[in-house]
Amino acid sequence: MPYEWLPPEGGEDRLQLWPHRSLDQRGFVWFIGMTAALIAAPLLGILGNPVLWVLLPFLIGAVWSIWFALRKNGRDRDIVEDLHLSRDRIQLVRHGPKGKRQDWEANPYWLRVTLHPTGGPVPHYLTLKGEGREVELGAFLSEEERLMLGEELQARLNALR
């Protein structure tokens, strides 16, 4: 599950959300290594031949392109959302790619958790609305995860009130 309710700290519930990661650092190293080995295997037949020097830059370029694309994808998915729930304030902090930070706060008494079945960028779009602003929560989660999170969040808010 790409979200976790952290242990309460100072009387406030904390929730942390992050996107799915299918390739961790170790898997990345293995993938690049195996790709380089498989691309280099046909070169064994032309070792010592001048054709090797013609093909080598293209093969190195292919491995570098794969490495660059996977790294960029990983950096673009460096998103963490922290939600702090207390009796006085609700605070959502979104740490986006490239260090971009967005903050949102509201009074929990007036907060509304809404699951939009249609009309959002994803099915069952989960939003929090309070103090005149509506923010998305966990748009990178799967549909089932947003449904479960919406129910859990509503239960926690009801317990706070």
Short mmCIF file of C-alpha atoms in Angstrom, two decimals, residues 21 26 40 43-44 48 55 60 63-64 66-67 73 87 96 111 121-122 125 129-130 132 137 160:
data_model
loop_
_atom_site.label_atom_id
_atom_site.label_comp_id
_atom_site.label_asym_id
_atom_site.label_seq_id
_atom_site.Cartn_x
_atom_site.Cartn_y
_atom_site.Cartn_z
CA ARG A 21 7.75 2.34 -7.29
CA ARG A 26 19.10 -2.24 -6.81
CA ALA A 40 27.64 -5.81 -25.84
CA LEU A 43 30.31 -7.23 -30.18
CA LEU A 44 32.34 -10.25 -29.12
CA GLY A 48 39.72 -6.62 -33.16
CA LEU A 55 29.25 0.52 -33.61
CA ILE A 60 26.98 3.39 -25.58
CA VAL A 63 22.62 2.37 -22.83
CA TRP A 64 22.98 6.03 -21.81
CA ILE A 66 17.92 4.03 -21.24
CA TRP A 67 19.78 5.13 -18.10
CA ASN A 73 11.13 8.85 -14.58
CA ARG A 87 -8.19 18.82 16.67
CA GLY A 96 6.87 17.37 -5.41
CA LEU A 111 -13.27 20.02 6.39
CA PRO A 121 -8.53 13.52 -13.75
CA VAL A 122 -8.80 9.97 -12.37
CA TYR A 125 -10.83 11.52 -7.37
CA LYS A 129 -12.15 21.02 0.92
CA GLY A 130 -11.86 23.62 3.62
CA GLY A 132 -12.38 28.09 0.48
CA LEU A 137 -5.03 13.89 -2.16
CA LEU A 160 -11.40 14.11 15.80
#
